Tab-separated table of C-alpha atoms in Angstrom:
chain	number	residue	atom	x	y	z
A	1	UNK	CA	67.311	-130.884	-134.889
A	2	UNK	CA	68.456	-127.379	-135.725
A	3	UNK	CA	65.495	-126.848	-138.016
A	4	UNK	CA	63.282	-126.399	-134.915
A	5	UNK	CA	65.654	-124.252	-132.926
A	6	UNK	CA	64.200	-120.892	-133.838
A	7	UNK	CA	60.509	-121.833	-133.909
A	8	UNK	CA	58.246	-118.926	-132.986
A	9	UNK	CA	54.730	-119.469	-131.636
A	10	UNK	CA	52.111	-116.760	-132.165
A	11	UNK	CA	48.724	-116.759	-130.450
A	12	UNK	CA	46.642	-114.414	-132.560
A	13	UNK	CA	43.677	-112.183	-131.853
A	14	UNK	CA	41.563	-110.685	-134.673
A	15	UNK	CA	43.239	-108.817	-137.467
A	16	UNK	CA	42.191	-105.377	-136.320
A	17	UNK	CA	43.771	-101.938	-136.355
A	18	UNK	CA	42.790	-99.644	-133.482
A	19	UNK	CA	43.483	-95.950	-133.263
A	20	UNK	CA	43.600	-94.938	-129.599
A	21	UNK	CA	44.066	-91.518	-128.097
A	22	UNK	CA	46.909	-91.610	-125.630
A	23	UNK	CA	47.555	-88.737	-123.273
A	24	UNK	CA	51.066	-88.393	-121.857
A	25	UNK	CA	51.052	-87.893	-118.111
A	26	UNK	CA	47.300	-88.446	-117.790
A	27	UNK	CA	46.062	-88.215	-114.203
A	28	UNK	CA	43.701	-90.785	-112.693
A	29	UNK	CA	42.166	-91.411	-109.313
A	30	UNK	CA	43.873	-93.836	-106.970
A	31	UNK	CA	40.523	-94.787	-105.414
A	32	UNK	CA	38.840	-96.304	-108.462
A	33	UNK	CA	39.165	-99.715	-110.087
A	34	UNK	CA	42.693	-100.080	-111.509
A	35	UNK	CA	43.814	-102.897	-113.799
A	36	UNK	CA	47.526	-103.552	-113.259
A	37	UNK	CA	47.828	-105.587	-116.447
A	38	UNK	CA	47.710	-104.307	-120.034
A	39	UNK	CA	50.909	-102.266	-120.106
A	40	UNK	CA	53.827	-102.123	-122.489
A	41	UNK	CA	56.816	-101.799	-120.166
A	42	UNK	CA	57.795	-104.560	-117.725
A	43	UNK	CA	59.230	-102.502	-114.878
A	44	UNK	CA	57.787	-99.023	-115.398
A	45	UNK	CA	54.928	-98.517	-112.903
A	46	UNK	CA	51.425	-98.244	-114.268
A	47	UNK	CA	50.912	-95.105	-112.182
A	48	UNK	CA	52.754	-93.108	-109.551
A	49	UNK	CA	52.390	-90.139	-107.235
A	50	UNK	CA	54.581	-88.150	-104.840
A	51	UNK	CA	54.234	-85.771	-101.906
A	52	UNK	CA	56.374	-83.795	-99.482
A	53	UNK	CA	57.148	-85.824	-96.397
A	54	UNK	CA	56.153	-82.808	-94.308
A	55	UNK	CA	52.579	-83.252	-95.608
A	56	UNK	CA	52.330	-86.920	-94.614
A	57	UNK	CA	50.330	-87.550	-91.454
A	58	UNK	CA	49.617	-91.272	-91.918
A	59	UNK	CA	52.153	-93.932	-92.978
A	60	UNK	CA	49.361	-96.357	-93.850
A	61	UNK	CA	47.952	-97.484	-97.197
A	62	UNK	CA	45.173	-99.979	-97.811
A	63	UNK	CA	43.359	-101.310	-100.874
A	64	UNK	CA	41.422	-104.293	-102.209
A	65	UNK	CA	43.368	-106.642	-104.440
A	66	UNK	CA	42.365	-109.536	-106.729
A	67	UNK	CA	44.446	-111.814	-108.956
A	68	UNK	CA	45.037	-115.317	-110.280
A	69	UNK	CA	48.614	-114.426	-111.212
A	70	UNK	CA	51.284	-116.107	-109.051
A	71	UNK	CA	54.009	-113.474	-109.483
A	72	UNK	CA	54.390	-109.751	-110.048
A	73	UNK	CA	54.843	-106.270	-108.583
A	74	UNK	CA	51.969	-104.769	-106.608
A	75	UNK	CA	52.904	-101.693	-104.550
A	76	UNK	CA	56.114	-99.657	-104.308
A	77	UNK	CA	57.285	-96.713	-102.225
A	78	UNK	CA	60.528	-94.813	-101.686
A	79	UNK	CA	62.194	-91.743	-100.196
A	80	UNK	CA	65.400	-89.848	-100.966
A	81	UNK	CA	64.888	-90.397	-104.729
A	82	UNK	CA	65.037	-94.152	-104.368
A	83	UNK	CA	67.929	-94.478	-101.920
A	84	UNK	CA	65.482	-96.017	-99.424
A	85	UNK	CA	62.785	-98.130	-101.041
A	86	UNK	CA	60.122	-100.779	-100.455
A	87	UNK	CA	58.242	-103.126	-102.795
A	88	UNK	CA	55.355	-105.529	-102.190
A	89	UNK	CA	55.069	-108.342	-104.720
A	90	UNK	CA	53.757	-111.884	-105.077
A	91	UNK	CA	55.897	-114.969	-105.545
A	92	UNK	CA	54.130	-118.329	-105.932
A	93	UNK	CA	50.998	-116.397	-104.977
A	94	UNK	CA	52.449	-115.540	-101.545
A	95	UNK	CA	53.167	-111.918	-100.477
A	96	UNK	CA	56.814	-110.879	-100.456
A	97	UNK	CA	58.241	-107.608	-99.129
A	98	UNK	CA	61.685	-106.340	-100.079
A	99	UNK	CA	63.244	-103.281	-98.472
A	100	UNK	CA	66.427	-101.385	-99.275
A	101	UNK	CA	67.673	-98.884	-96.682
A	102	UNK	CA	71.171	-97.422	-96.481
A	103	UNK	CA	73.516	-100.440	-96.478
A	104	UNK	CA	70.843	-103.099	-95.821
A	105	UNK	CA	68.687	-105.253	-98.128
A	106	UNK	CA	65.899	-107.430	-96.719
A	107	UNK	CA	63.511	-109.889	-98.402
A	108	UNK	CA	60.703	-111.628	-96.489
A	109	UNK	CA	57.989	-113.890	-97.909
A	110	UNK	CA	55.064	-115.410	-96.047
A	111	UNK	CA	51.374	-115.571	-95.339
A	112	UNK	CA	48.455	-116.985	-97.272
A	113	UNK	CA	48.306	-117.284	-101.034
A	114	UNK	CA	46.476	-114.363	-102.593
A	115	UNK	CA	46.152	-115.560	-106.188
A	116	UNK	CA	42.812	-117.308	-105.680
A	117	UNK	CA	40.666	-114.915	-107.714
A	118	UNK	CA	38.954	-113.444	-104.638
A	119	UNK	CA	39.114	-109.855	-103.425
A	120	UNK	CA	41.430	-109.356	-100.427
A	121	UNK	CA	41.863	-106.250	-98.290
A	122	UNK	CA	45.576	-105.425	-98.027
A	123	UNK	CA	47.087	-102.876	-95.646
A	124	UNK	CA	50.715	-101.776	-95.577
A	125	UNK	CA	51.892	-99.537	-92.759
A	126	UNK	CA	55.059	-98.362	-91.071
A	127	UNK	CA	55.499	-98.774	-87.327
A	128	UNK	CA	58.823	-97.186	-86.491
A	129	UNK	CA	61.513	-99.615	-87.630
A	130	UNK	CA	58.940	-102.185	-88.758
A	131	UNK	CA	56.827	-102.561	-91.897
A	132	UNK	CA	53.582	-104.484	-91.414
A	133	UNK	CA	51.388	-106.230	-93.997
A	134	UNK	CA	47.809	-107.119	-93.095
A	135	UNK	CA	45.517	-109.263	-95.230
A	136	UNK	CA	41.806	-109.177	-94.467
A	137	UNK	CA	42.557	-107.516	-91.095
A	138	UNK	CA	45.038	-110.229	-90.076
A	139	UNK	CA	48.767	-109.536	-89.738
A	140	UNK	CA	50.608	-111.698	-92.283
A	141	UNK	CA	54.118	-110.220	-92.425
A	142	UNK	CA	56.244	-108.019	-90.162
A	143	UNK	CA	59.657	-106.858	-91.366
A	144	UNK	CA	62.073	-105.188	-88.944
A	145	UNK	CA	64.954	-103.125	-90.285
A	146	UNK	CA	67.596	-101.003	-88.593
A	147	UNK	CA	70.690	-99.334	-90.013
A	148	UNK	CA	73.131	-97.132	-88.131
A	149	UNK	CA	73.688	-95.244	-91.392
A	150	UNK	CA	70.021	-94.293	-91.788
A	151	UNK	CA	68.763	-90.851	-90.866
A	152	UNK	CA	66.192	-90.615	-88.096
A	153	UNK	CA	64.512	-87.551	-89.590
A	154	UNK	CA	63.510	-87.746	-93.220
A	155	UNK	CA	62.999	-84.748	-95.464
A	156	UNK	CA	62.169	-84.328	-99.119
A	157	UNK	CA	59.551	-86.359	-100.984
A	158	UNK	CA	57.944	-89.756	-100.747
A	159	UNK	CA	57.024	-91.547	-103.974
A	160	UNK	CA	54.398	-94.279	-104.424
A	161	UNK	CA	53.840	-96.496	-107.460
A	162	UNK	CA	51.628	-99.397	-108.573
A	163	UNK	CA	52.586	-102.322	-110.774
A	164	UNK	CA	56.308	-101.593	-111.036
A	165	UNK	CA	59.356	-99.953	-109.459
A	166	UNK	CA	61.043	-96.557	-109.648
A	167	UNK	CA	64.518	-97.936	-108.939
A	168	UNK	CA	66.645	-100.252	-111.045
A	169	UNK	CA	65.720	-103.938	-110.748
A	170	UNK	CA	69.385	-104.668	-109.993
A	171	UNK	CA	68.768	-103.339	-106.484
A	172	UNK	CA	66.455	-106.234	-105.672
A	173	UNK	CA	67.732	-108.746	-103.141
A	174	UNK	CA	65.500	-111.479	-104.638
A	175	UNK	CA	64.668	-110.790	-108.320
A	176	UNK	CA	61.165	-111.487	-109.599
A	177	UNK	CA	59.106	-111.057	-112.761
A	178	UNK	CA	57.151	-107.782	-112.437
A	179	UNK	CA	54.174	-108.329	-114.781
A	180	UNK	CA	50.981	-108.625	-112.742
A	181	UNK	CA	47.532	-109.489	-114.093
A	182	UNK	CA	45.533	-108.082	-111.192
A	183	UNK	CA	42.999	-105.459	-110.182
A	184	UNK	CA	43.013	-102.950	-107.332
A	185	UNK	CA	40.071	-100.940	-106.022
A	186	UNK	CA	39.145	-98.680	-103.118
A	187	UNK	CA	42.706	-97.509	-102.521
A	188	UNK	CA	43.672	-95.129	-99.704
A	189	UNK	CA	47.300	-94.095	-100.084
A	190	UNK	CA	48.754	-92.537	-96.932
A	191	UNK	CA	46.646	-89.419	-96.396
A	192	UNK	CA	46.938	-88.295	-100.028
A	193	UNK	CA	43.947	-87.324	-102.158
A	194	UNK	CA	45.740	-86.007	-105.230
A	195	UNK	CA	45.399	-87.841	-108.601
A	196	UNK	CA	48.080	-90.252	-109.754
A	197	UNK	CA	50.185	-89.782	-112.884
A	198	UNK	CA	49.647	-92.631	-115.344
A	199	UNK	CA	52.416	-94.037	-117.511
A	200	UNK	CA	52.432	-92.462	-120.977
A	201	UNK	CA	51.553	-95.821	-122.575
A	202	UNK	CA	48.632	-96.430	-120.217
A	203	UNK	CA	45.223	-97.149	-121.694
A	204	UNK	CA	42.244	-97.629	-119.401
A	205	UNK	CA	41.174	-101.281	-119.225
A	206	UNK	CA	38.193	-102.548	-117.274
A	207	UNK	CA	38.346	-105.372	-114.764
A	208	UNK	CA	36.132	-108.420	-115.230
A	209	UNK	CA	33.397	-108.731	-112.611
A	210	UNK	CA	34.217	-112.422	-112.010
A	211	UNK	CA	37.315	-114.266	-113.201
A	212	UNK	CA	38.550	-117.790	-113.827
A	213	UNK	CA	41.976	-119.190	-114.670
A	214	UNK	CA	43.157	-118.852	-118.237
A	215	UNK	CA	44.506	-116.411	-120.794
A	216	UNK	CA	41.901	-114.170	-122.397
A	217	UNK	CA	42.116	-112.880	-125.961
A	218	UNK	CA	39.383	-110.238	-126.436
A	219	UNK	CA	39.782	-109.916	-130.187
A	220	UNK	CA	42.868	-107.716	-130.303
A	221	UNK	CA	46.579	-108.372	-130.384
A	222	UNK	CA	49.066	-111.219	-130.253
A	223	UNK	CA	51.284	-113.070	-127.806
A	224	UNK	CA	54.580	-114.378	-129.160
A	225	UNK	CA	57.105	-116.916	-127.858
A	226	UNK	CA	60.447	-118.045	-129.201
A	227	UNK	CA	60.731	-121.693	-128.231
A	228	UNK	CA	64.525	-121.465	-127.986
A	229	UNK	CA	63.953	-119.242	-124.926
A	230	UNK	CA	61.749	-121.778	-123.123
A	231	UNK	CA	63.656	-123.526	-120.291
A	232	UNK	CA	64.197	-127.231	-120.708
A	233	UNK	CA	62.740	-127.414	-124.216
A	234	UNK	CA	64.293	-130.274	-126.200
A	235	UNK	CA	63.745	-130.557	-129.918
A	236	UNK	CA	63.967	-134.319	-130.151
A	237	UNK	CA	63.112	-136.532	-133.120
A	238	UNK	CA	59.590	-136.824	-131.727
A	239	UNK	CA	59.154	-133.178	-132.687
A	240	UNK	CA	57.595	-130.298	-130.781
A	241	UNK	CA	54.079	-130.712	-129.365
A	242	UNK	CA	51.838	-127.725	-128.661
A	243	UNK	CA	48.598	-128.336	-126.708
A	244	UNK	CA	45.898	-125.699	-126.285
A	245	UNK	CA	42.877	-126.108	-123.979
A	246	UNK	CA	39.920	-123.738	-123.807
A	247	UNK	CA	36.924	-122.216	-125.561
A	248	UNK	CA	37.575	-119.908	-128.466
A	249	UNK	CA	36.884	-119.057	-132.058
A	250	UNK	CA	39.139	-117.895	-134.852
A	251	UNK	CA	42.783	-118.491	-135.733
A	252	UNK	CA	44.608	-120.074	-132.836
A	253	UNK	CA	48.220	-120.571	-133.771
A	254	UNK	CA	50.832	-119.333	-136.205
A	255	UNK	CA	54.130	-121.200	-136.604
A	256	UNK	CA	57.267	-119.814	-138.166
A	257	UNK	CA	60.687	-121.411	-138.648
A	258	UNK	CA	63.751	-121.366	-140.870
A	259	UNK	CA	63.709	-125.073	-141.705
A	260	UNK	CA	60.297	-126.516	-142.624
A	261	UNK	CA	61.581	-127.587	-146.041
A	262	UNK	CA	59.051	-130.356	-146.596
A	263	UNK	CA	56.039	-128.927	-144.800
A	264	UNK	CA	55.659	-125.333	-145.911
A	265	UNK	CA	56.362	-123.598	-149.167
A	266	UNK	CA	58.446	-120.433	-149.299
A	267	UNK	CA	56.941	-117.018	-148.858
A	268	UNK	CA	57.250	-114.750	-151.853
A	269	UNK	CA	60.323	-112.586	-151.592
A	270	UNK	CA	61.748	-114.523	-148.636
A	271	UNK	CA	63.471	-117.839	-149.307
A	272	UNK	CA	64.667	-118.289	-145.706
A	273	UNK	CA	61.388	-118.129	-143.775
A	274	UNK	CA	58.375	-120.428	-144.061
A	275	UNK	CA	55.077	-119.851	-142.319
A	276	UNK	CA	51.735	-121.581	-141.851
A	277	UNK	CA	48.494	-120.558	-140.164
A	278	UNK	CA	45.942	-122.972	-138.718
A	279	UNK	CA	42.490	-121.996	-137.626
A	280	UNK	CA	38.984	-123.182	-136.843
A	281	UNK	CA	36.653	-122.774	-139.782
A	282	UNK	CA	33.718	-120.624	-138.788
A	283	UNK	CA	30.225	-121.353	-139.999
A	284	UNK	CA	28.885	-117.868	-139.360
A	285	UNK	CA	29.890	-114.305	-138.602
A	286	UNK	CA	29.561	-114.931	-134.857
A	287	UNK	CA	32.648	-114.302	-132.696
A	288	UNK	CA	31.249	-115.855	-129.508
A	289	UNK	CA	33.402	-118.690	-128.110
A	290	UNK	CA	31.918	-122.206	-128.357
A	291	UNK	CA	30.022	-123.445	-125.300
A	292	UNK	CA	32.040	-126.650	-124.981
A	293	UNK	CA	35.772	-126.478	-124.141
A	294	UNK	CA	38.092	-127.809	-126.822
A	295	UNK	CA	41.639	-129.126	-127.028
A	296	UNK	CA	43.962	-128.735	-129.992
A	297	UNK	CA	47.273	-130.597	-130.209
A	298	UNK	CA	49.907	-129.772	-132.844
A	299	UNK	CA	52.940	-132.029	-133.268
A	300	UNK	CA	55.613	-130.464	-135.486
A	301	UNK	CA	57.874	-133.052	-137.114
A	302	UNK	CA	60.679	-132.709	-139.619
A	303	UNK	CA	58.542	-133.729	-142.578
A	304	UNK	CA	54.977	-133.241	-141.355
A	305	UNK	CA	52.557	-131.381	-139.096
A	306	UNK	CA	50.021	-133.484	-137.170
A	307	UNK	CA	46.841	-131.813	-135.833
A	308	UNK	CA	44.462	-133.513	-133.367
A	309	UNK	CA	41.389	-132.067	-131.667
A	310	UNK	CA	38.950	-133.051	-128.903
A	311	UNK	CA	36.072	-132.818	-129.610
A	312	UNK	CA	36.695	-133.333	-133.314
A	313	UNK	CA	36.797	-129.943	-134.965
A	314	UNK	CA	37.070	-128.923	-138.594
A	315	UNK	CA	40.438	-127.283	-139.168
A	316	UNK	CA	42.143	-125.685	-142.094
A	317	UNK	CA	45.758	-125.088	-143.060
A	318	UNK	CA	46.796	-122.193	-145.247
A	319	UNK	CA	50.099	-120.748	-146.284
A	320	UNK	CA	50.767	-117.196	-145.188
A	321	UNK	CA	49.660	-114.842	-147.964
A	322	UNK	CA	47.165	-112.126	-148.655
A	323	UNK	CA	44.439	-114.691	-147.913
A	324	UNK	CA	45.529	-114.852	-144.262
A	325	UNK	CA	44.633	-111.196	-143.759
A	326	UNK	CA	40.950	-112.080	-144.092
A	327	UNK	CA	41.061	-114.670	-141.292
A	328	UNK	CA	38.933	-114.233	-138.165
A	329	UNK	CA	41.455	-114.261	-135.368
A	330	UNK	CA	41.385	-115.590	-131.833
A	331	UNK	CA	38.715	-114.521	-129.360
A	332	UNK	CA	38.138	-116.503	-126.190
A	333	UNK	CA	39.721	-118.107	-123.141
A	334	UNK	CA	42.721	-120.413	-123.420
A	335	UNK	CA	42.645	-122.296	-120.139
A	336	UNK	CA	46.095	-123.806	-120.601
A	337	UNK	CA	48.885	-123.761	-123.194
A	338	UNK	CA	51.533	-126.492	-123.169
A	339	UNK	CA	54.708	-126.771	-125.230
A	340	UNK	CA	56.463	-130.127	-124.784
A	341	UNK	CA	54.293	-130.638	-121.726
A	342	UNK	CA	55.394	-127.367	-120.080
A	343	UNK	CA	52.778	-124.810	-119.070
A	344	UNK	CA	53.415	-121.515	-120.851
A	345	UNK	CA	53.066	-118.264	-118.904
A	346	UNK	CA	52.064	-115.362	-121.153
A	347	UNK	CA	53.870	-112.985	-118.793
A	348	UNK	CA	57.080	-114.545	-120.125
A	349	UNK	CA	56.172	-113.874	-123.756
A	350	UNK	CA	58.670	-112.314	-126.125
A	351	UNK	CA	55.846	-109.893	-126.936
A	352	UNK	CA	52.262	-109.644	-125.668
A	353	UNK	CA	49.652	-107.116	-126.760
A	354	UNK	CA	48.333	-104.988	-123.919
A	355	UNK	CA	44.751	-106.190	-124.553
A	356	UNK	CA	45.605	-109.810	-123.695
A	357	UNK	CA	45.056	-110.971	-120.090
A	358	UNK	CA	47.768	-113.437	-119.076
A	359	UNK	CA	46.144	-115.190	-116.123
A	360	UNK	CA	42.430	-114.361	-116.051
A	361	UNK	CA	39.337	-114.835	-118.177
A	362	UNK	CA	35.796	-113.523	-117.575
A	363	UNK	CA	33.509	-116.222	-116.212
A	364	UNK	CA	30.684	-115.110	-118.497
A	365	UNK	CA	30.320	-112.962	-121.590
A	366	UNK	CA	32.127	-109.683	-121.084
A	367	UNK	CA	30.621	-108.216	-117.878
A	368	UNK	CA	32.866	-105.577	-116.370
A	369	UNK	CA	33.537	-104.535	-112.779
A	370	UNK	CA	34.637	-100.986	-113.501
C-alpha cells in the first residue's frame, strides 16, 4: 500500500503568529525555576556556564528535579574542552551516568525511577576517582573510574550545562534521546554564583504547579510525524488507525499524503498532494477544554476515512483551503496518541513547536509554578 507510505500526521495548535523578542546569549539565574523543555535544538544545552578550576572549592551540585518523561539529558559537565566529560540522563525513568575520561568510557544505570511527576532532590558530587549520585539524600549510584593516562592535577576551565551536551553525541557509550520535558529549581552548582548563558533560541517558559501524564498544547504550534519513520508501522489493507485520548478543543489532526485519490480532492496548484483537516465544531468562542475526556479514532483506508468518537462528538471534514485558516486549533491535554496501536512520543516528532509539552499537562487550568 504505497499510497500510505508517506503519510504525515500533524497535531495542530491555534493558528496564531507570535512575535517574540529573543536575546542572544541572555543570562539567567541557575537558582530559579528552569523548564528544560521548549527548545529548538535536540543536543544543544538549554543553558551553560564555565569557571576556572582554580576558583572551584566544592565539586558538588544539587537541585530539585521533576518530570514524567522517561528519557532525556539532565546535567552535563566537562574539563579540558570536553576531553573529559560527564552526563546525567534518564533512561526508562531511571538515572544513568556516562563518563568519558582519557581512554575510558563508562555507562552505569540504576536506582529508583524519577519520572513520577514528584519533585526529587538530586545531588551529584565527585569523591576522588568516584562520582556519586544521591536522590532525596540516599545514595543511588556510585561510578568509579581510573585511567593511567589521566592527569592528577587539572587546570583550565570546567563547563556545566543543563538539558544537553557540549561534546558530540558520538562520544556516548550508550546513546539516548536528549529531549527532556522536565523542570529544575533551587540549583546550587559547585560553588558558583554567576549567571548562566542561555541558548540563543531560549524563550522563558513557566513550569506547571502540578502535572499529569499527557501532551499539552497551549494554543500555539504543531507537532509533526512522518509515519514512514515510525518503527514497526505496517500499512496493511486494514489501513492506518490513529487514536487520540484526552480533553481538548479545536482542530485535532491534519493528514497529508500523495495517494488519497478517492478521499480528498487536489489542492489548487498542487496535483501531487492532497490534504484534509478534521476538527471538533465549537459552539462558542470558548477555548477551555471539555470537562469530560474524549477519544477520537481515525481509520484511513484506500477509498475512505472512518471517524469514530467516544463520547459521540460532532465532527467536521474540510478540504485544505483558505477556509482552514479560520479554524480554532488545538488547545488541551492529549493523554495518549496511538498510531496502529503504538504509543507516540512527541519527543520523537519530525518537528515540534517549542510551546508544546511532550510528557506533561497541567492538572488544572493554567496555574504556574514559576
